[in-house]
mmCIF file of C-alpha atoms and ligand atoms in Angstrom:
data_model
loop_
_atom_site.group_PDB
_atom_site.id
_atom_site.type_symbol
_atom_site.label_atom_id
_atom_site.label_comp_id
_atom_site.label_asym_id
_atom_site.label_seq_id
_atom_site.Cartn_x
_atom_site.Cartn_y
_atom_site.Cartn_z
ATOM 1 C CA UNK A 1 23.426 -55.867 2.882
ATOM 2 C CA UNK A 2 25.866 -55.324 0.425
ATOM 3 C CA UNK A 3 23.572 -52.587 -1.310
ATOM 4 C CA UNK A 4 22.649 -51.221 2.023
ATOM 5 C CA UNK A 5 26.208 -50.238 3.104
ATOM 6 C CA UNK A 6 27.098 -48.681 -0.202
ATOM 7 C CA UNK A 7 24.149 -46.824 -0.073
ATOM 8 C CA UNK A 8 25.387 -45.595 4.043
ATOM 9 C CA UNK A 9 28.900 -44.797 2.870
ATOM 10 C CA UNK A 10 27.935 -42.677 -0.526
ATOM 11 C CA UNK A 11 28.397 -39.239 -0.758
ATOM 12 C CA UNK A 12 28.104 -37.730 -3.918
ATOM 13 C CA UNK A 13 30.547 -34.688 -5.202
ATOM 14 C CA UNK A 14 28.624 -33.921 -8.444
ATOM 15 C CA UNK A 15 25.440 -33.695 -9.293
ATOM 16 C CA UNK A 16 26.305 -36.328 -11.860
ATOM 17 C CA UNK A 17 27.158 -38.971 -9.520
ATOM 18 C CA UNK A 18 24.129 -38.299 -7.853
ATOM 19 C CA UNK A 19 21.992 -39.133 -11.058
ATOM 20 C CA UNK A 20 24.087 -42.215 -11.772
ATOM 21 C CA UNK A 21 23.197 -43.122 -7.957
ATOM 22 C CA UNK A 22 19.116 -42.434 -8.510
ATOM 23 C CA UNK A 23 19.262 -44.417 -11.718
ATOM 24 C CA UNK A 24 21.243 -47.396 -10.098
ATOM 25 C CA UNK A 25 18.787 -47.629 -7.224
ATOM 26 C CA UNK A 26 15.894 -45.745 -7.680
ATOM 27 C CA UNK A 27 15.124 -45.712 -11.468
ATOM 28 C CA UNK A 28 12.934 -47.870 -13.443
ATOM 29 C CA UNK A 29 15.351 -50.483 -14.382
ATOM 30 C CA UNK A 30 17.605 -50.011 -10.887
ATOM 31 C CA UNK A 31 18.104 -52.209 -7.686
ATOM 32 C CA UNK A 32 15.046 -51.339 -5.584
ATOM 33 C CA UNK A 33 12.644 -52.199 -8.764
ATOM 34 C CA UNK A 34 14.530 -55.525 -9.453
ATOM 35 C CA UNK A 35 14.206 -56.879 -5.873
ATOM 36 C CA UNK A 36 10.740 -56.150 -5.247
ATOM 37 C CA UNK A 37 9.947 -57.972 -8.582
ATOM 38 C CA UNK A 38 12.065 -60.923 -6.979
ATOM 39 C CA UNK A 39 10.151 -60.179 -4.015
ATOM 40 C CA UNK A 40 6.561 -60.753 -5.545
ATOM 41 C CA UNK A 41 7.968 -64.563 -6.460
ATOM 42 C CA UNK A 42 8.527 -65.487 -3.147
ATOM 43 C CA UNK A 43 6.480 -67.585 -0.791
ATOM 44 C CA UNK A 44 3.853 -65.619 1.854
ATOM 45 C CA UNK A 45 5.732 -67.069 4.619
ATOM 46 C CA UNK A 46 8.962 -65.132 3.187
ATOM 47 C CA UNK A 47 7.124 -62.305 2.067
ATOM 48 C CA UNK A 48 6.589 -61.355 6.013
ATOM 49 C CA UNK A 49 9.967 -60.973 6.854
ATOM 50 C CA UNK A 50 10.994 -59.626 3.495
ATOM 51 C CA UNK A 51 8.558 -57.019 3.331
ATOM 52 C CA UNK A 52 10.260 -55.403 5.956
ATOM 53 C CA UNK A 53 13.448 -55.352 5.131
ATOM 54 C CA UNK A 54 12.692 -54.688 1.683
ATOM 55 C CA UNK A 55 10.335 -51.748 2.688
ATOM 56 C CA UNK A 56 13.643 -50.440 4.827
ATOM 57 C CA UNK A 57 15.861 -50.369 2.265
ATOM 58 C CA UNK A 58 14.095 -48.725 -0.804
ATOM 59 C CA UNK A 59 13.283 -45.827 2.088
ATOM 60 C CA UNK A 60 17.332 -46.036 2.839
ATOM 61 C CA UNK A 61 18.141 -44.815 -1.314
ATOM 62 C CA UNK A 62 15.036 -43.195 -1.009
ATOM 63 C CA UNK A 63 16.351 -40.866 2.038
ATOM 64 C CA UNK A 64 19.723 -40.415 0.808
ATOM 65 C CA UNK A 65 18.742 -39.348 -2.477
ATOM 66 C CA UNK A 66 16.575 -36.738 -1.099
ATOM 67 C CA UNK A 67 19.089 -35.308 1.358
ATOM 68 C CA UNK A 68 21.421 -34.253 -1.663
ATOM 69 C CA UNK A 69 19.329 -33.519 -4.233
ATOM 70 C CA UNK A 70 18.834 -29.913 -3.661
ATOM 71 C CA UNK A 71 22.663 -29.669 -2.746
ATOM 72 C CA UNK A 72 23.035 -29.769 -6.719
ATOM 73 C CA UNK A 73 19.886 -28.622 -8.024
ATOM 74 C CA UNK A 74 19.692 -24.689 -9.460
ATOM 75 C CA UNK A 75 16.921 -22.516 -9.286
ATOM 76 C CA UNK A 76 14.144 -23.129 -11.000
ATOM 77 C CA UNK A 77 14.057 -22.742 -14.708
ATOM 78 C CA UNK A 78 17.797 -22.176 -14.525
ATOM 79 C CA UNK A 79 18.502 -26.048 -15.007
ATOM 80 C CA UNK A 80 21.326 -25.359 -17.409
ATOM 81 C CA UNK A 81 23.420 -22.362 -15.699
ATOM 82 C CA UNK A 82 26.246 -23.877 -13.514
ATOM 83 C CA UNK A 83 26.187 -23.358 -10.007
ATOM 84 C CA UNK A 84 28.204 -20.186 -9.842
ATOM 85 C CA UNK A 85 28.212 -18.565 -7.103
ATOM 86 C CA UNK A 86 29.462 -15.334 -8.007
ATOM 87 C CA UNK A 87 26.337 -14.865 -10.547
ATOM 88 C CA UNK A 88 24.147 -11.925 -8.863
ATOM 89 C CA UNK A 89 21.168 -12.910 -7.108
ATOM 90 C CA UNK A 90 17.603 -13.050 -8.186
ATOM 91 C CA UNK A 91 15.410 -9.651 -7.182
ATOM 92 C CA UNK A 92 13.146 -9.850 -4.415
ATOM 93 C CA UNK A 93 9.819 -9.072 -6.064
ATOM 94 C CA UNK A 94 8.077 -5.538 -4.013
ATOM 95 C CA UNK A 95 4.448 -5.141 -3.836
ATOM 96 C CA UNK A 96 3.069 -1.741 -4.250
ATOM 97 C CA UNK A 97 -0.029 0.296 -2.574
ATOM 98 C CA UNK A 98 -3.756 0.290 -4.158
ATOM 99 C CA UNK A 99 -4.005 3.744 -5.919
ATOM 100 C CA UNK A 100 -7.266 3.971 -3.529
ATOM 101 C CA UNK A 101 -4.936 3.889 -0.487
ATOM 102 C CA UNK A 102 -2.145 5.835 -2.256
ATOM 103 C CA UNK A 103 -4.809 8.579 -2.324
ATOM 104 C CA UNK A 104 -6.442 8.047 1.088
ATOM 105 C CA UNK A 105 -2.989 8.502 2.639
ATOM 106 C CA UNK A 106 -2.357 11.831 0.272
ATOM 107 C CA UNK A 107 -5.458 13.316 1.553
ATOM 108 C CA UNK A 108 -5.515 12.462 5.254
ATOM 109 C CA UNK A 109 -1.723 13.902 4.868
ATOM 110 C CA UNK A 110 -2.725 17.609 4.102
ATOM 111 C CA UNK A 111 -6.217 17.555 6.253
ATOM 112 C CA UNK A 112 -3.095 16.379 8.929
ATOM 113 C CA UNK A 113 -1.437 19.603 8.551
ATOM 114 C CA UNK A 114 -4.462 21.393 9.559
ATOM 115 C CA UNK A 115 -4.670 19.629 13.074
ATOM 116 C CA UNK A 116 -6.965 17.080 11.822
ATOM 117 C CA UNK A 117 -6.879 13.845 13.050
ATOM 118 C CA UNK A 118 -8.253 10.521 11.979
ATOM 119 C CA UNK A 119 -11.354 8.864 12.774
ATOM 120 C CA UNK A 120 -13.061 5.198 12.354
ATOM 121 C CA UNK A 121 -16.494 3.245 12.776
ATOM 122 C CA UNK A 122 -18.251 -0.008 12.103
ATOM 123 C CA UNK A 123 -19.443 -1.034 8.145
ATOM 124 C CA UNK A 124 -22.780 -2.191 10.049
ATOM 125 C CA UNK A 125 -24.463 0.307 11.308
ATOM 126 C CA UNK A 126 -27.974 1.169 13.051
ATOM 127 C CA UNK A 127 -30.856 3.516 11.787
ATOM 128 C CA UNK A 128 -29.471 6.188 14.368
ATOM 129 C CA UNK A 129 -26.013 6.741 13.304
ATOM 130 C CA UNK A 130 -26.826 6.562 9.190
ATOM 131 C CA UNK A 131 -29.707 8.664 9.258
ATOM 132 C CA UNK A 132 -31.843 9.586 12.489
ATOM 133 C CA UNK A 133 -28.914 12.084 13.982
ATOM 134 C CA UNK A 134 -28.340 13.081 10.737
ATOM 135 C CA UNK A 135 -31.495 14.465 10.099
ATOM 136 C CA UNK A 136 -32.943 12.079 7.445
ATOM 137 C CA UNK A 137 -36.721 13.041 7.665
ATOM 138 C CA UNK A 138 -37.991 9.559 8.399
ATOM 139 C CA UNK A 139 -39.453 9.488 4.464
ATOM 140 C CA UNK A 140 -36.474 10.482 3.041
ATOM 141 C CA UNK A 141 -35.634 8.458 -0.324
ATOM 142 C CA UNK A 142 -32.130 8.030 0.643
ATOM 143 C CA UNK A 143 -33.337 5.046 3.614
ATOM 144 C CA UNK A 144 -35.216 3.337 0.335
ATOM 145 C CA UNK A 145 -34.332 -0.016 -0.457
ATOM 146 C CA UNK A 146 -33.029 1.428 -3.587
ATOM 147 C CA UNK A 147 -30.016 2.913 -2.037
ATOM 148 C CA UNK A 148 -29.388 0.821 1.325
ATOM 149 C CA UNK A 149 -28.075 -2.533 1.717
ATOM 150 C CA UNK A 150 -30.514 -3.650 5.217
ATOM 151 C CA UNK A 151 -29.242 -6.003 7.271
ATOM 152 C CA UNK A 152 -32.627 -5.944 9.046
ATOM 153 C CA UNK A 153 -35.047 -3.710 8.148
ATOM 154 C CA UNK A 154 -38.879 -3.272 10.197
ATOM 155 C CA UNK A 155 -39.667 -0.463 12.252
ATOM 156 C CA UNK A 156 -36.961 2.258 11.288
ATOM 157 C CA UNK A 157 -36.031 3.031 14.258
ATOM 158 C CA UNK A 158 -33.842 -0.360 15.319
ATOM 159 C CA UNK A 159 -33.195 -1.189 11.380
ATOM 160 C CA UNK A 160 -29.570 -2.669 10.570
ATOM 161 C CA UNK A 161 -27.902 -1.775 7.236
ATOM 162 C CA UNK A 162 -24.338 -1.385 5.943
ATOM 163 C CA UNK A 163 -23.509 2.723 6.226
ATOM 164 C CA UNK A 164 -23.990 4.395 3.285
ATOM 165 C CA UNK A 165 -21.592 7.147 4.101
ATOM 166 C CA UNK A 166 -18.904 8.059 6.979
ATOM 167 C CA UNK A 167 -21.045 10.570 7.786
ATOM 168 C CA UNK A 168 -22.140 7.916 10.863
ATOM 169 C CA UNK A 169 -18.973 7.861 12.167
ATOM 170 C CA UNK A 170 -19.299 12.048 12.721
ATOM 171 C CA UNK A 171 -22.000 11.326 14.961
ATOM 172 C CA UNK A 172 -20.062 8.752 16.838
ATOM 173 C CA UNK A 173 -17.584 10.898 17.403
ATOM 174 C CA UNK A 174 -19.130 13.908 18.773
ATOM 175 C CA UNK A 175 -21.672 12.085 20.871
ATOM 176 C CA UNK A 176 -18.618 10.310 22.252
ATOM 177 C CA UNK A 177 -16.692 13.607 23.253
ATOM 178 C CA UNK A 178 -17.018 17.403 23.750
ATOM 179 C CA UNK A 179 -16.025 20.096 21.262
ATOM 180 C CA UNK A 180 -13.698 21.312 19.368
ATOM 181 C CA UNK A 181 -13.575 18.436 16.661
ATOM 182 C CA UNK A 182 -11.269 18.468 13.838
ATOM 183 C CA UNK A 183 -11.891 15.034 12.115
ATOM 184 C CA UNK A 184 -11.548 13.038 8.974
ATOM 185 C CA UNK A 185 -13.373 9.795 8.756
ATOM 186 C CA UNK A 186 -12.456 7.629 5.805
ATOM 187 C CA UNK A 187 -13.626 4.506 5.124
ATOM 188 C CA UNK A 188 -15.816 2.023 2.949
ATOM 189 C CA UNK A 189 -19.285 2.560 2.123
ATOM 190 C CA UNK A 190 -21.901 0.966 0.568
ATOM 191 C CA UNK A 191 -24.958 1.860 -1.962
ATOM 192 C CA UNK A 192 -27.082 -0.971 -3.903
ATOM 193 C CA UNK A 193 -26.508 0.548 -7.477
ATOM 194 C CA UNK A 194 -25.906 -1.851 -10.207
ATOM 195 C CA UNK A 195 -22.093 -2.260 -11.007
ATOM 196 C CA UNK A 196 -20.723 -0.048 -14.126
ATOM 197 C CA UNK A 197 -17.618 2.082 -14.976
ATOM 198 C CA UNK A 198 -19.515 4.641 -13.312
ATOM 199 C CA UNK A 199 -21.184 3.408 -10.131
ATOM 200 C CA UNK A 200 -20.229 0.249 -7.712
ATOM 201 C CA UNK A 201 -21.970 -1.501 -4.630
ATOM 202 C CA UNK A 202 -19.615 -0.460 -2.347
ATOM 203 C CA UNK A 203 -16.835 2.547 -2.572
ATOM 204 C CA UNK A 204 -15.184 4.420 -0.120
ATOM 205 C CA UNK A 205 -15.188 8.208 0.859
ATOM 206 C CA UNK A 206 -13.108 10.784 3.260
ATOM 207 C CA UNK A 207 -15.443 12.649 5.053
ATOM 208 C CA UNK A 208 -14.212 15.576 7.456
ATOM 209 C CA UNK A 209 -16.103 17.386 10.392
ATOM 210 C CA UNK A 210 -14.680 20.968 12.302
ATOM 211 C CA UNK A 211 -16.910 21.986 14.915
ATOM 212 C CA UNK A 212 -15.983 24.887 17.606
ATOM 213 C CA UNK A 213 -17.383 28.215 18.258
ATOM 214 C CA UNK A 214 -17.637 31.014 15.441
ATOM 215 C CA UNK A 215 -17.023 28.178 12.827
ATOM 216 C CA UNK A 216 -18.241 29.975 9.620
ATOM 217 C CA UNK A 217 -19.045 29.398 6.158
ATOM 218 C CA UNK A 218 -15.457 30.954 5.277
ATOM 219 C CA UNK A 219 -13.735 28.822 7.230
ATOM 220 C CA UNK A 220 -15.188 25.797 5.301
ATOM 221 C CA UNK A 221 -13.941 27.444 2.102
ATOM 222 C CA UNK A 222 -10.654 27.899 2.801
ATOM 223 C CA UNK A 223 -10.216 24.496 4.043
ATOM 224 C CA UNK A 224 -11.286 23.174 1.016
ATOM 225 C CA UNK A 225 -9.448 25.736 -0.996
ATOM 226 C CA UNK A 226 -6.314 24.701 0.522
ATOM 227 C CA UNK A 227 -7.315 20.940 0.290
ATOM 228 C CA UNK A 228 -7.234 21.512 -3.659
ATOM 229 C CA UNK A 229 -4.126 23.326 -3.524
ATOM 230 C CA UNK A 230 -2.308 20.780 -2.121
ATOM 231 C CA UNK A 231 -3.719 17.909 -3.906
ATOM 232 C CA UNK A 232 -4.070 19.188 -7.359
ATOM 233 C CA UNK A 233 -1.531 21.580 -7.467
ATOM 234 C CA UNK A 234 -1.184 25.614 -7.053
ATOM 235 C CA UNK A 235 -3.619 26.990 -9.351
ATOM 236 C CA UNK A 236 -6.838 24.627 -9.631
ATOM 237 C CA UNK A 237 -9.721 26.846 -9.711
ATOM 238 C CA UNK A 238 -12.601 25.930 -6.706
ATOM 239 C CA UNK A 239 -16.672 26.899 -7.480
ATOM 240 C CA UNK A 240 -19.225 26.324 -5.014
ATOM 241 C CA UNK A 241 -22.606 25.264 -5.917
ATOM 242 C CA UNK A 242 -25.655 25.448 -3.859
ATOM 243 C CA UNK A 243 -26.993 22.148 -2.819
ATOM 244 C CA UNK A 244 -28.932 19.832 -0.715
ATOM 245 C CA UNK A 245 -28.436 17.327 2.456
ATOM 246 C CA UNK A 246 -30.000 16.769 5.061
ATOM 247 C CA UNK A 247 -27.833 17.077 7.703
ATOM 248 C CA UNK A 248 -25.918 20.469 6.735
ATOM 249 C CA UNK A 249 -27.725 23.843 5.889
ATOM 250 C CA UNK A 250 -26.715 25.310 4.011
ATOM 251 C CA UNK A 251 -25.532 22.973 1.721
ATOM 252 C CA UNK A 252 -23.245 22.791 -1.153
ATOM 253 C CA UNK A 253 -21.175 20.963 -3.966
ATOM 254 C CA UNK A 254 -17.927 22.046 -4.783
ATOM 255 C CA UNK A 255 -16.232 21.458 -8.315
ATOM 256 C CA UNK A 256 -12.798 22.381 -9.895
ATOM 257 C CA UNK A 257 -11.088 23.595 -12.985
ATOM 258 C CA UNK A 258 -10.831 20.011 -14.618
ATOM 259 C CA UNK A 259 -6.949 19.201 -13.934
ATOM 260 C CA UNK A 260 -7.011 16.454 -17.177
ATOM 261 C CA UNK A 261 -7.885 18.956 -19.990
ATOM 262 C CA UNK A 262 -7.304 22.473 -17.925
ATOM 263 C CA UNK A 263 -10.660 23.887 -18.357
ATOM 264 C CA UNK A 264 -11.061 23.203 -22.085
ATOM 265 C CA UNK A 265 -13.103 20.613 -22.091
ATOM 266 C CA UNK A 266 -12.721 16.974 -21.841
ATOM 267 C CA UNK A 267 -14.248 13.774 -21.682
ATOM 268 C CA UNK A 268 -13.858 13.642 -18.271
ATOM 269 C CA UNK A 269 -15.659 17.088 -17.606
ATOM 270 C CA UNK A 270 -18.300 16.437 -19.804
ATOM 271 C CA UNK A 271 -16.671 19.734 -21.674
ATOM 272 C CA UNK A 272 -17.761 22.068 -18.917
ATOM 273 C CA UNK A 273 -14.359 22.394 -17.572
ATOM 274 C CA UNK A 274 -15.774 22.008 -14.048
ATOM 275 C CA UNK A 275 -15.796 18.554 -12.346
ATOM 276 C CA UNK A 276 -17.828 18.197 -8.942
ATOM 277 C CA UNK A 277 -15.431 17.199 -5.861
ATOM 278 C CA UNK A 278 -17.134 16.719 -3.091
ATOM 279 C CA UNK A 279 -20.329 17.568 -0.852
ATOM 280 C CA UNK A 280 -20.254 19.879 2.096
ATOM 281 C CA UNK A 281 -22.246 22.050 4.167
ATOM 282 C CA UNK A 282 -22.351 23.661 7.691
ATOM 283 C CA UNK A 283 -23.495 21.161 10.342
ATOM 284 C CA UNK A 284 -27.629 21.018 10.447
ATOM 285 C CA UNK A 285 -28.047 22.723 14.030
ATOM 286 C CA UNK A 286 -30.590 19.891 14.533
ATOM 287 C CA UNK A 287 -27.637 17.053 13.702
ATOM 288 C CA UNK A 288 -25.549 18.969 17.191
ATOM 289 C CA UNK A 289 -28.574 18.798 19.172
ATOM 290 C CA UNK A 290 -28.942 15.249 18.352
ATOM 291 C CA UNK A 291 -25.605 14.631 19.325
ATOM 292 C CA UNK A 292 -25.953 16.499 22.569
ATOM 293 C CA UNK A 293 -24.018 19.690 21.146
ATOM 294 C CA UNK A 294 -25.212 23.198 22.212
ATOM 295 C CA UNK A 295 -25.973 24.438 18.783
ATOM 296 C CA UNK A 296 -26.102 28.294 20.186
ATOM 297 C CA UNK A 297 -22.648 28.433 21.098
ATOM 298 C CA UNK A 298 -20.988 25.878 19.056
ATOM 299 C CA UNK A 299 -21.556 25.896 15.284
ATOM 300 C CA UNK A 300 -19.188 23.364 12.009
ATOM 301 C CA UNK A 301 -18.696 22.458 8.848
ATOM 302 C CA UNK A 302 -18.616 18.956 7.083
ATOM 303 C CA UNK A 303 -17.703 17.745 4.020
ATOM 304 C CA UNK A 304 -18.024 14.197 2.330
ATOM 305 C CA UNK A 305 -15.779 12.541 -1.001
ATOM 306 C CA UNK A 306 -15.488 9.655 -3.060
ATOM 307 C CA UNK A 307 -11.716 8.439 -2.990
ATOM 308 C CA UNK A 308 -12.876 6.732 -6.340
ATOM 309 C CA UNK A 309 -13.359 10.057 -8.365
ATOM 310 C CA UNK A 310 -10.389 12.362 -6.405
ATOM 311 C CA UNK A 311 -8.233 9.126 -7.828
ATOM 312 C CA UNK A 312 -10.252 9.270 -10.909
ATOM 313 C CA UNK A 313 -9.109 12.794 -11.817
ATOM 314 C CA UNK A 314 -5.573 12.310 -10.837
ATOM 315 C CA UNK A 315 -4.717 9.287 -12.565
ATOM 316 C CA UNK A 316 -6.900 9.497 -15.575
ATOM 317 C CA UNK A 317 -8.980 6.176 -14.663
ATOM 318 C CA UNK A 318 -12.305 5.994 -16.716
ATOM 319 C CA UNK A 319 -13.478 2.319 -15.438
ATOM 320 C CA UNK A 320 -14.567 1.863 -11.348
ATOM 321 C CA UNK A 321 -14.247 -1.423 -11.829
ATOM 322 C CA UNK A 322 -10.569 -1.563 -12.226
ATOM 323 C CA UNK A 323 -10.365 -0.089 -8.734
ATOM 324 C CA UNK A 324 -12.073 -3.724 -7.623
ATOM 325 C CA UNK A 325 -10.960 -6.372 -10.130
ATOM 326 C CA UNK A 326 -7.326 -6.777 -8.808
ATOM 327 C CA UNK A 327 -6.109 -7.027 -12.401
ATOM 328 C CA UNK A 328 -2.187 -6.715 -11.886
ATOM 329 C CA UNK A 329 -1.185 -4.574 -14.984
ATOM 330 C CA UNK A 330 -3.815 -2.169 -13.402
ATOM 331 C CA UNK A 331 -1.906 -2.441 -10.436
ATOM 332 C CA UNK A 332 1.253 -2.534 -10.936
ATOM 333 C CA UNK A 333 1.247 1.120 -12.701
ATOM 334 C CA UNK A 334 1.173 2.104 -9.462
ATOM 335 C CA UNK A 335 4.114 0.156 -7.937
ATOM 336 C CA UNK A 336 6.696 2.947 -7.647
ATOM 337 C CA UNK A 337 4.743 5.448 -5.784
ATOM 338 C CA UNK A 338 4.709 5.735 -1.968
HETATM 339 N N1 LIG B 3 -22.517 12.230 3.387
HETATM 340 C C1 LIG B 3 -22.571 12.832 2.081
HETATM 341 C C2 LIG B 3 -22.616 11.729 1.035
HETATM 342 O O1 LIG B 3 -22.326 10.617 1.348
HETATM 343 C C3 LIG B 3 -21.412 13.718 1.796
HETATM 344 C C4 LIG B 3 -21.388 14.934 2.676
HETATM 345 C C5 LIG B 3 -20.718 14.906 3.884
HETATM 346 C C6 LIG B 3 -22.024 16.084 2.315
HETATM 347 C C7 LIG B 3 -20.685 16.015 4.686
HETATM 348 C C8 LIG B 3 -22.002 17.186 3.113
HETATM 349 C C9 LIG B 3 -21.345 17.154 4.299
HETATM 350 O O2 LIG B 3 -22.950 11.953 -0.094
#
C-alpha cells in the first residue's frame, strides 16, 4: 500500500524520471517482478486473495507508465533530438495522379472545349451493346475467344463478356436519348492478349461520338486536328489512313509526326516518323438504325484511343506494364503534375 500510493501521487517532469520509475516497478529486476515471485511461494488459500490485489497493482504502474510515456517520447527515429519545439515540423507526404489519369483528364479537357461532355457504362456488358448494334457480322473474329474475356458465352445473342471497347457505351447513349450527341466515353477495357511491354489484358481507351445533321467527314478531321494541337503541341503533323471497322464506313486510322524524335526516326516510330493515334470513322448508318436513329437525316463521326499509347508518346514510356505494376519510382515521376 505503500507502493501503491507512491505510484498515485507520481508525476514525472523528465523523461528520465520516468525511466527510473519503469525500471523501479516495471523492469526485470523491479517491484512488480519481485512480489509476484513472493507471490508464487505462498499458500493457494492466500494466493486467492493475493491474486487480486497483486493483479491490481502491476496494472496501477502499468497504467501510469503508459499515460506519460508519449508525453516524453520524440518522433520516431528521432530518439536523440531534444524535444524542441521550435524545430520545424516534419512534411506531410502528397500523393500524386497515375500518368493514365493525368492524361485522361488532359484529353477530356480539350474534347470539353468543344461542347463535349462525358459519358460512362458498365465493364460487363451483353452481346448487344459490344457488338450486335455495332455491326459485328455475327462471324466476325473480333467476338472469338481469342480477343473476348466471356462471362457467359452460348447462343450469341444473350452472351456476357467484359467490353472490349467504349464503343458500347456509344450505343447506350444514343439509344437512351435523341440527337445531337457530343460525347466522350473513357473507360477500361479488356482484350485476352498475353501480357508484354506491348499488349495487356485489360487497358483503357477515350472514345468520342458527334452525331447531328450534315455531320461530315471534315468535321471529323478537324476535330481531331485540333485534338493534336492541343495535346501535342502547335505543329504535330496529322495523316489519315484508310481503314476498317465495323461499325463506321468509312473507316480510318490516324497517325502523327512522331513528337519523340520529330519525324526522323525513332525507336518509337519504328523510323517511319509516323505513329498511329487512334481509330475513327463516320458512324455505320446501320449502327443509328440500330440505335433507333434516322440515318437519312442524321449522320456522325466516332473515334476510339488507347490512353496507354497517347501517354506512351508523351512521356517516353516503352514498358505497359509499368502503367499496372504500381512500382513507386515509376510513379512518383509523376508527382508534381496536376
Ligand atoms: N472501338 C475501336 C477499337 O476499340 C476504336 C474506334 C472507335 C474506331 C470509334 C473507330 C471509331 O479499336
Amino acid at each position: 500500500s505503500q507502493y501503491t500510493s507512491e505510484i498515485e501521487v507520481f508525476e514525472p517532469k523528465t523523461a528520465e524520471e520516468l525511466e527510473n520509475f519503469r525500471i523501479k516497478f516495471l523492469g526485470t529486476k523491479g517491484i512488480v517482478k519481485d512480489l509476484f515471485e513472493e507471490f508464487k511461494t505462498v499458500s493457494a488459500e492466500e494466493k486467492r486473495v493475493l491474486g487480486k490485489v497483486l493483479n491490481q497493482f502491476k496494472q496501477l504502474a502499468e497504467a501510469k507508465f503508459n499515460d506519460f510515456k508519449d508525453a516524453f517520447s520524440t518522433q520516431k527515429g528521432q530518439k536523440d533530438i531534444p524535444n524542441d519545439l521550435t524545430l520545424p515540423g516534419f512534411g506531410v507526404e502528397t500523393g500524386g495522379r497515375h500518368p493514365l489519369s493525368l492524361v485522361r483528364k488532359e484529353i477530356v479537357e480539350i474534347f470539353k472545349r468543344l461542347g463535349f461532355i462525358v459519358a460512362e457504362g458498365p465493364e460487363i456488358e451483353d452481346d448487344w451493346h459490344n457488338f450486335s448494334a455495332l455491326n459485328f457480322p455475327e462471324e466476325h473474329p473480333a467476338r472469338d475467344m481469342q480477343d473476348t474475356f466471356f462471362i457467359k458465352k452460348n447462343s450469341g445473342q444473350d452472351d456476357i463478356a467484359l467490353r472490349t471497347h467504349t464503343s458500347s457505351v456509344q450505343v447506350r447513349l444514343m439509344e437512351a436519348g435523341k440527337p445531337p450527341f457530343r460525347a466522350l466515353m473513357p473507360g477500361r477495357v479488356y482484350r485476352n492478349e498475353a501480357i508484354s511491354a506491348r499488349a495487356h489484358c485489360f487497358f483503357h481507351q477515350v472514345e468520342g461520338l458527334y452525331v447531328d445533321e450534315n455531320v461530315s467527314f471534315a468535321d471529323l478531321k478537324q476535330t481531331l486536328y485540333y485534338f493534336v494541337q492541343e495535346l501535342y503541341g502547335e505543329g504535330t503533323k496529322v495523316r489519315f489512313r484508310p481503314s476498317y471497322f465495323p461499325f463506321t464506313e468509312p473507316s480510318a486510322e490516324m497517325d502523327i509526326s512522331c513528337t519523340i524524335c520529330k519525324g526522323d526516326g525513332c525507336q518509337m516510330c519504328k523510323q517511319s516518323g509516323w505513329v498511329e493515334i487512334l481509330g475513327c470513322g463516320m458512324i455505320d448508318p446501320n449502327v443509328l438504325e440500330n440505335v433507333g436513329i434516322d440515318s437519312q437525316k442524321y449522320s456522325g463521326f466516332a473515334f476510339g484511343m488507347g490512353i496507354e499509347r497517347i501517354t506512351n508518346l508523351k512521356y517516353q514510356i516503352r514498358d505497359l506494364r509499368l502503367f499496372s505494376e504500381n512500382d513507386i519510382r515509376f510513379l512518383k515521376q509523376f508527382q508534381s503534375e496536376i
